[in-house]
PDB file of N, CA and C in Angstrom:
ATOM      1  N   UNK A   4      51.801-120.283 -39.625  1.00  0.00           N
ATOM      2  CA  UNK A   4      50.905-120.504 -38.492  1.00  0.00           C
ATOM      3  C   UNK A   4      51.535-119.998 -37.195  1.00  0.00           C
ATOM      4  N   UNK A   5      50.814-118.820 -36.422  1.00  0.00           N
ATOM      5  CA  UNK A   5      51.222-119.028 -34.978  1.00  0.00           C
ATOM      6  C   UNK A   5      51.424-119.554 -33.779  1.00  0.00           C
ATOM      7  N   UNK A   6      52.753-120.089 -33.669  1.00  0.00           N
ATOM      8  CA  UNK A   6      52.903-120.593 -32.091  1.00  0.00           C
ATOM      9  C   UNK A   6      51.926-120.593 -31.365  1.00  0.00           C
ATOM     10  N   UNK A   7      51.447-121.245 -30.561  1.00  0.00           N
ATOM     11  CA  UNK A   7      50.598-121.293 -29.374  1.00  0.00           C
ATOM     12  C   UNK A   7      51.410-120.924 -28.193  1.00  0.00           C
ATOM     13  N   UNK A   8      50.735-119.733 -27.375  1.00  0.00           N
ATOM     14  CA  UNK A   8      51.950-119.438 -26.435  1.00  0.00           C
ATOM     15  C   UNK A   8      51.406-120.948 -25.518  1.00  0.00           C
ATOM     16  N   UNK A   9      52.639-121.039 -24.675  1.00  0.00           N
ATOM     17  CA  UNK A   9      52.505-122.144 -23.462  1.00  0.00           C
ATOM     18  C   UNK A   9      52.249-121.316 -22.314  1.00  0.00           C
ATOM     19  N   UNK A  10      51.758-122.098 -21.435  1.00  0.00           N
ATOM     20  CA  UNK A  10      51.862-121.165 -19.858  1.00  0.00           C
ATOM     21  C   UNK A  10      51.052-120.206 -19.834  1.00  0.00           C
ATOM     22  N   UNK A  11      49.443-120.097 -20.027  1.00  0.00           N
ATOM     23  CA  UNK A  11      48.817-119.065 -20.522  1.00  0.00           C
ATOM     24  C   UNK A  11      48.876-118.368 -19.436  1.00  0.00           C
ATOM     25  N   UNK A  12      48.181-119.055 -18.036  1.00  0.00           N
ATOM     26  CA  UNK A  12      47.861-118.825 -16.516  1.00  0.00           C
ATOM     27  C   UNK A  12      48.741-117.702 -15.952  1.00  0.00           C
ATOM     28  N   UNK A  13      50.383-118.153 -16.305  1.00  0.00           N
ATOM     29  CA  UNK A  13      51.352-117.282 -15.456  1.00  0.00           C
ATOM     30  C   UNK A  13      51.212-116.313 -16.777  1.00  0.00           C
ATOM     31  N   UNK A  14      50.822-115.975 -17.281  1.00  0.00           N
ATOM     32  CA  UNK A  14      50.818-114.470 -18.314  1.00  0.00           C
ATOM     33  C   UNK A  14      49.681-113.669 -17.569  1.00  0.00           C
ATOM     34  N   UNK A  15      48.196-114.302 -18.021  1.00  0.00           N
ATOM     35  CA  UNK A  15      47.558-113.545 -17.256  1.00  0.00           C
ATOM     36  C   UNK A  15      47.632-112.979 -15.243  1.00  0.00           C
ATOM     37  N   UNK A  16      48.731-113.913 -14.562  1.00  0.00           N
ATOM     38  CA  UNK A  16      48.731-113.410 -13.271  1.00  0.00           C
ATOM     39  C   UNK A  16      49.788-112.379 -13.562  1.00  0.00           C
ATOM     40  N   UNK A  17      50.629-112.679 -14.364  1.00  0.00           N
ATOM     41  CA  UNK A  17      51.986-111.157 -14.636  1.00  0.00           C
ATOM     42  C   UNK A  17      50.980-109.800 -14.482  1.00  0.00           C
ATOM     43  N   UNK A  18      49.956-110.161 -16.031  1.00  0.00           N
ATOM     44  CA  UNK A  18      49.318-109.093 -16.594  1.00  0.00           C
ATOM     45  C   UNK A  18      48.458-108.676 -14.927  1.00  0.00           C
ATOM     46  N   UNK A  19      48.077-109.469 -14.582  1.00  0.00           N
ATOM     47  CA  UNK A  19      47.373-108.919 -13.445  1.00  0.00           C
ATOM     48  C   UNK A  19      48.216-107.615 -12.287  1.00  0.00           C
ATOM     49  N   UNK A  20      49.234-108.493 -12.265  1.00  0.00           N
ATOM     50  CA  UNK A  20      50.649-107.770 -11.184  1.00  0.00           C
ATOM     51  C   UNK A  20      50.427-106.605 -11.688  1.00  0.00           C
ATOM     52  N   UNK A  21      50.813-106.615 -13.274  1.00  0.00           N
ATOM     53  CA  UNK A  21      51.020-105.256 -13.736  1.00  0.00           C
ATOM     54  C   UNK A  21      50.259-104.444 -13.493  1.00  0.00           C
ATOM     55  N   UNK A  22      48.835-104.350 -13.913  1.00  0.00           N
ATOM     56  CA  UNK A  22      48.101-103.261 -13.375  1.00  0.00           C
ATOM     57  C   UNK A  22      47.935-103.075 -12.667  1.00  0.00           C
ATOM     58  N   UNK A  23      47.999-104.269 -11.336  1.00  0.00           N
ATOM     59  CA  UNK A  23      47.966-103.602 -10.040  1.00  0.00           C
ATOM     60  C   UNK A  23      49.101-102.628  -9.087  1.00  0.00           C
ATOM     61  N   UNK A  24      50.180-102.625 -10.259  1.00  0.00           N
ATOM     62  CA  UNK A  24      51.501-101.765  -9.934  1.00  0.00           C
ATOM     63  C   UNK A  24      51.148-100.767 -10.398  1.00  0.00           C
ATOM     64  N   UNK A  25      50.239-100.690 -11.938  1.00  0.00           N
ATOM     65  CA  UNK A  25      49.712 -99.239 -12.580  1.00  0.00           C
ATOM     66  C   UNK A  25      49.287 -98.348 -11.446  1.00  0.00           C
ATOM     67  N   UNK A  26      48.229 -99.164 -10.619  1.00  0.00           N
ATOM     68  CA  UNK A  26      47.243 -98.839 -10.292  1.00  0.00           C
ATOM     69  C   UNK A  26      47.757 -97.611  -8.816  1.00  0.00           C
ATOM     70  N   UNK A  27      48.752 -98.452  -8.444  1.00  0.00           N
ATOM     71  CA  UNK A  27      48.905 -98.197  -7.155  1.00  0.00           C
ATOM     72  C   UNK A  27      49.999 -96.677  -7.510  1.00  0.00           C
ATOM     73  N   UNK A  28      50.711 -96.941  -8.585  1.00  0.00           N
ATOM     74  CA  UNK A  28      51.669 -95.580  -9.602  1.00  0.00           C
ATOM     75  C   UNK A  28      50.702 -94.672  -9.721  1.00  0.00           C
ATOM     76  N   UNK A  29      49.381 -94.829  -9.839  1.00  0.00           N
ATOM     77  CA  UNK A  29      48.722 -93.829 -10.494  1.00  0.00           C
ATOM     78  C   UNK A  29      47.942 -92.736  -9.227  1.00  0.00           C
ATOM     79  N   UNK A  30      47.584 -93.598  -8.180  1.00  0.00           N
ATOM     80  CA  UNK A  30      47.502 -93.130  -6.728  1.00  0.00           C
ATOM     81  C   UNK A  30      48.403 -92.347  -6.449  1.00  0.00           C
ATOM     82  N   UNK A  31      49.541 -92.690  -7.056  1.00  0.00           N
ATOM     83  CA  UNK A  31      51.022 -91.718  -6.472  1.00  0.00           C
ATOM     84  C   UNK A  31      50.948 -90.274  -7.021  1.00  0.00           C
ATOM     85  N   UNK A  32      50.396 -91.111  -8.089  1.00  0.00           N
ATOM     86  CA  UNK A  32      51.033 -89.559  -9.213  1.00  0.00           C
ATOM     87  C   UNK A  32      49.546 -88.427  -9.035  1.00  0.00           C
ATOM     88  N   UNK A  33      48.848 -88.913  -8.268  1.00  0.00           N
ATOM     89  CA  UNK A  33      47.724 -88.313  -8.267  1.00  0.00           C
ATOM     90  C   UNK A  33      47.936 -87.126  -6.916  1.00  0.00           C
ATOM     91  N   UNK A  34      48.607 -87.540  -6.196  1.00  0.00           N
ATOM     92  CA  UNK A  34      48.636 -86.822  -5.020  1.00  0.00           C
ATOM     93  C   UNK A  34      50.130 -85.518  -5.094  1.00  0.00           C
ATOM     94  N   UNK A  35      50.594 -85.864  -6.224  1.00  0.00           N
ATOM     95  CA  UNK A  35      51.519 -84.848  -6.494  1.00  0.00           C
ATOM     96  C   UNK A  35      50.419 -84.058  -7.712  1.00  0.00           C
ATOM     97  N   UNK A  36      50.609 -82.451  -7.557  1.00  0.00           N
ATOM     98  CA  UNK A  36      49.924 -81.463  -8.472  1.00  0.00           C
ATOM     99  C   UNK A  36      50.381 -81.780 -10.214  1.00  0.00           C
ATOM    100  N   UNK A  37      49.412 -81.421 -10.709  1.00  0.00           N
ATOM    101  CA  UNK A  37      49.325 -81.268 -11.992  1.00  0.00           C
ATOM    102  C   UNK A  37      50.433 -80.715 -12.680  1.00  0.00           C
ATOM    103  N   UNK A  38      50.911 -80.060 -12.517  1.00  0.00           N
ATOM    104  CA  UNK A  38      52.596 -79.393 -13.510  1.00  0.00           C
ATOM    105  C   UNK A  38      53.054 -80.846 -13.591  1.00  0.00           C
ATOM    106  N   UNK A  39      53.231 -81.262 -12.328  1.00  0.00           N
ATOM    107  CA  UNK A  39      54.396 -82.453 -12.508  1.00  0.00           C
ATOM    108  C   UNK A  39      54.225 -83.670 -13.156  1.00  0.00           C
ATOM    109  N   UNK A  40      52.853 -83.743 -13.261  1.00  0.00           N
ATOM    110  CA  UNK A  40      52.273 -84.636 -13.697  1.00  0.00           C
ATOM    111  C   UNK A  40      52.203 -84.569 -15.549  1.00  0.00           C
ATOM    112  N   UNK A  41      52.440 -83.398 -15.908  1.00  0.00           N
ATOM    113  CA  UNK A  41      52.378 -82.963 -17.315  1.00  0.00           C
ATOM    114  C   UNK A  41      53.663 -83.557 -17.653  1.00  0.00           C
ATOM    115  N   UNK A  42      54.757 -82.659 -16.826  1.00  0.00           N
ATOM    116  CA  UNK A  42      56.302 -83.052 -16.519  1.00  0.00           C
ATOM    117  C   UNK A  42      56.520 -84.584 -17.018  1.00  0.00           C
ATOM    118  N   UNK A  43      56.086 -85.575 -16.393  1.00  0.00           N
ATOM    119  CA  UNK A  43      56.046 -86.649 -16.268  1.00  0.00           C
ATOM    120  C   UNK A  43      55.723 -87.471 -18.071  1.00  0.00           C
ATOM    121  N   UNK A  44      54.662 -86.845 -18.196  1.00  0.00           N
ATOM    122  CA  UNK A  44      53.675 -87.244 -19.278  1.00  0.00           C
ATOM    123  C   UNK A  44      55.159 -87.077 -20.472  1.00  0.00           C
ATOM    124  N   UNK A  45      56.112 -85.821 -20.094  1.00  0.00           N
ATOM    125  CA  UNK A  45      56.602 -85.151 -21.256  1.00  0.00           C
ATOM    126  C   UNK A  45      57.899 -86.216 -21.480  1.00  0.00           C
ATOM    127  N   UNK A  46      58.062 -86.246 -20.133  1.00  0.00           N
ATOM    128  CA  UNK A  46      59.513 -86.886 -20.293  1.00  0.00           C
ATOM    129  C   UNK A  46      59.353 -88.257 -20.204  1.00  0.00           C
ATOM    130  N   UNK A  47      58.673 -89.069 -19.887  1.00  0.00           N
ATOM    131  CA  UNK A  47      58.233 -90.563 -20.297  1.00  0.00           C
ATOM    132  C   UNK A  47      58.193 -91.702 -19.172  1.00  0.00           C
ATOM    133  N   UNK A  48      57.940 -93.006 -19.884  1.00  0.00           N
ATOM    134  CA  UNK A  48      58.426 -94.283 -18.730  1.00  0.00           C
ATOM    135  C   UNK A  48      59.460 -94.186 -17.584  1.00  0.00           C
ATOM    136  N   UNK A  49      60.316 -93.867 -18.219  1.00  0.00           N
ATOM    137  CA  UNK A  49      61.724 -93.773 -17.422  1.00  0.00           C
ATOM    138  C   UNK A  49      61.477 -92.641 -16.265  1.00  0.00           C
ATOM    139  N   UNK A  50      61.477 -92.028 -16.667  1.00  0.00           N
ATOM    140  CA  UNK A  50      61.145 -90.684 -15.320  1.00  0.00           C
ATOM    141  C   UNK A  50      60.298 -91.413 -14.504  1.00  0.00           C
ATOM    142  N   UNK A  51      58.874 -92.035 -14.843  1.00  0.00           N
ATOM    143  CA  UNK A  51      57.950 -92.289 -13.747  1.00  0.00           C
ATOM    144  C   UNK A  51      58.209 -93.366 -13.221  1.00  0.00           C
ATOM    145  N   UNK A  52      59.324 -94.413 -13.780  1.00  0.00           N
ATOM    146  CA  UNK A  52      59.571 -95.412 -13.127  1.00  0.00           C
ATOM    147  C   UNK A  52      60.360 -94.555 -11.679  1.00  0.00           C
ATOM    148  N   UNK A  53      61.571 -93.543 -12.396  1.00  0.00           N
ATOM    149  CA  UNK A  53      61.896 -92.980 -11.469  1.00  0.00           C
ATOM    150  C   UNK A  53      61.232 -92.538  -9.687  1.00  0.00           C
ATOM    151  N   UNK A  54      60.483 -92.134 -10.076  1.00  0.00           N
ATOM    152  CA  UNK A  54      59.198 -91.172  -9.590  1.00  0.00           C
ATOM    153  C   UNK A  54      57.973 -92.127  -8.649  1.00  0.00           C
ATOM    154  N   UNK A  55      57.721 -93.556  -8.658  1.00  0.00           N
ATOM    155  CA  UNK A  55      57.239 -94.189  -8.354  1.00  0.00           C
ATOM    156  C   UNK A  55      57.989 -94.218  -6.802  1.00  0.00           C
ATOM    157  N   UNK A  56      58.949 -94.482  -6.694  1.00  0.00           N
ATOM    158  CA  UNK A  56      58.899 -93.931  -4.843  1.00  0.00           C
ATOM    159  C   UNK A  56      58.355 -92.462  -4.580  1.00  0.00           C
ATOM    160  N   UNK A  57      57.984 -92.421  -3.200  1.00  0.00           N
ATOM    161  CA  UNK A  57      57.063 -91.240  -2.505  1.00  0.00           C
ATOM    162  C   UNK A  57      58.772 -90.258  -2.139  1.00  0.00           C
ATOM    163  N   UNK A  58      59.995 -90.969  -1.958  1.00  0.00           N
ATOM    164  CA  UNK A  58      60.932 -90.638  -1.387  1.00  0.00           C
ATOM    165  C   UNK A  58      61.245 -89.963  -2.580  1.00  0.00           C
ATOM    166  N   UNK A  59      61.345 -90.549  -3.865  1.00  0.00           N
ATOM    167  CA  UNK A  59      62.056 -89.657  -5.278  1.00  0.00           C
ATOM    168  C   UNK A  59      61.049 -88.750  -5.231  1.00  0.00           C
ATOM    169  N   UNK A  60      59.866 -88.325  -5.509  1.00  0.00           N
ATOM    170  CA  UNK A  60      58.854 -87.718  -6.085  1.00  0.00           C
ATOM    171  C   UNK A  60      59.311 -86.386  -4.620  1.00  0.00           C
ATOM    172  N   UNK A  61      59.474 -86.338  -3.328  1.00  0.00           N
ATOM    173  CA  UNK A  61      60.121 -85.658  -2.623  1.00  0.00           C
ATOM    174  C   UNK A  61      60.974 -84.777  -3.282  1.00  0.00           C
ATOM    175  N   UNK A  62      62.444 -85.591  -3.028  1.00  0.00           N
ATOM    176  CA  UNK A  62      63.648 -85.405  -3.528  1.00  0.00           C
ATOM    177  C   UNK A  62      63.165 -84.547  -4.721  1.00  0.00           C
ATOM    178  N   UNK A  63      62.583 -84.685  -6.184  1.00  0.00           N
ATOM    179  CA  UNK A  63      62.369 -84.073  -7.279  1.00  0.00           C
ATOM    180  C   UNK A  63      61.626 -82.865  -7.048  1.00  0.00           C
ATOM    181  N   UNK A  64      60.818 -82.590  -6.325  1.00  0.00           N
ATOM    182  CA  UNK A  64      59.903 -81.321  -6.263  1.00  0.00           C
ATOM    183  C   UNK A  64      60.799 -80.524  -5.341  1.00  0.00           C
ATOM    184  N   UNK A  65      61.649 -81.155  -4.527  1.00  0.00           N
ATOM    185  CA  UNK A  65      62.658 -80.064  -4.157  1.00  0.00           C
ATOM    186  C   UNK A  65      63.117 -79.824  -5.084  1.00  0.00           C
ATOM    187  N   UNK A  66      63.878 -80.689  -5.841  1.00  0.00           N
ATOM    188  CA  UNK A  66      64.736 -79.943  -6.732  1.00  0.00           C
ATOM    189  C   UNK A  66      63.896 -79.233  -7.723  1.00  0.00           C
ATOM    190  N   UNK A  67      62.780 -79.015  -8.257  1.00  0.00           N
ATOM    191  CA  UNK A  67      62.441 -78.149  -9.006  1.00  0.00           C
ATOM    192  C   UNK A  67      61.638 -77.096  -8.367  1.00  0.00           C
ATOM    193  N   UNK A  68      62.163 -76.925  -7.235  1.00  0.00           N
ATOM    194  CA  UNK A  68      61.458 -75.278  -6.656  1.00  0.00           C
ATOM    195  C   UNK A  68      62.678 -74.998  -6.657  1.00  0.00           C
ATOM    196  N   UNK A  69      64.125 -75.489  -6.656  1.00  0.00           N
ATOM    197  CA  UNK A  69      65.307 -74.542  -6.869  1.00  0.00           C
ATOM    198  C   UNK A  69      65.504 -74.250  -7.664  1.00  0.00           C
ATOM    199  N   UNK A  70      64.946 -75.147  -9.164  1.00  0.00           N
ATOM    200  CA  UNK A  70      65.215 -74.555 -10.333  1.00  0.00           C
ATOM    201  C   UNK A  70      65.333 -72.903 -10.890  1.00  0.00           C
TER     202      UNK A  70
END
């Protein structure tokens, strides 16, 4: 038989947080062009956690016009 989770309330306000962090990531990633955004897709979570400041997403598109 499964556990009953406890504390249902603070799950669904987490779950809420979360998408509203999606939400606001996805605004970000929208205003940087499409390559990078593929970029992103390729290389995973970790990168876009990266990438979620406006200051990294900077910093990175410099560095890949020197590439």
């Amino acid at each position: 038989m499964k556990r009953k989770r406890k504390n249902k309330k603070k799950q669904g306000f987490r779950d809420a947080r979360r998408r509203k962090k999606a939400k606001i990531r996805n605004r970000r990633l929208k205003t940087v062009d499409a390559t990078i955004i593929w970029d992103i897709s390729r290389r995973g979570r970790r990168m876009l956690r990266y990438l979620t400041s406006v200051f990294h997403v900077q910093k990175w598109l410099s560095a890949c016009s020197n590439k």
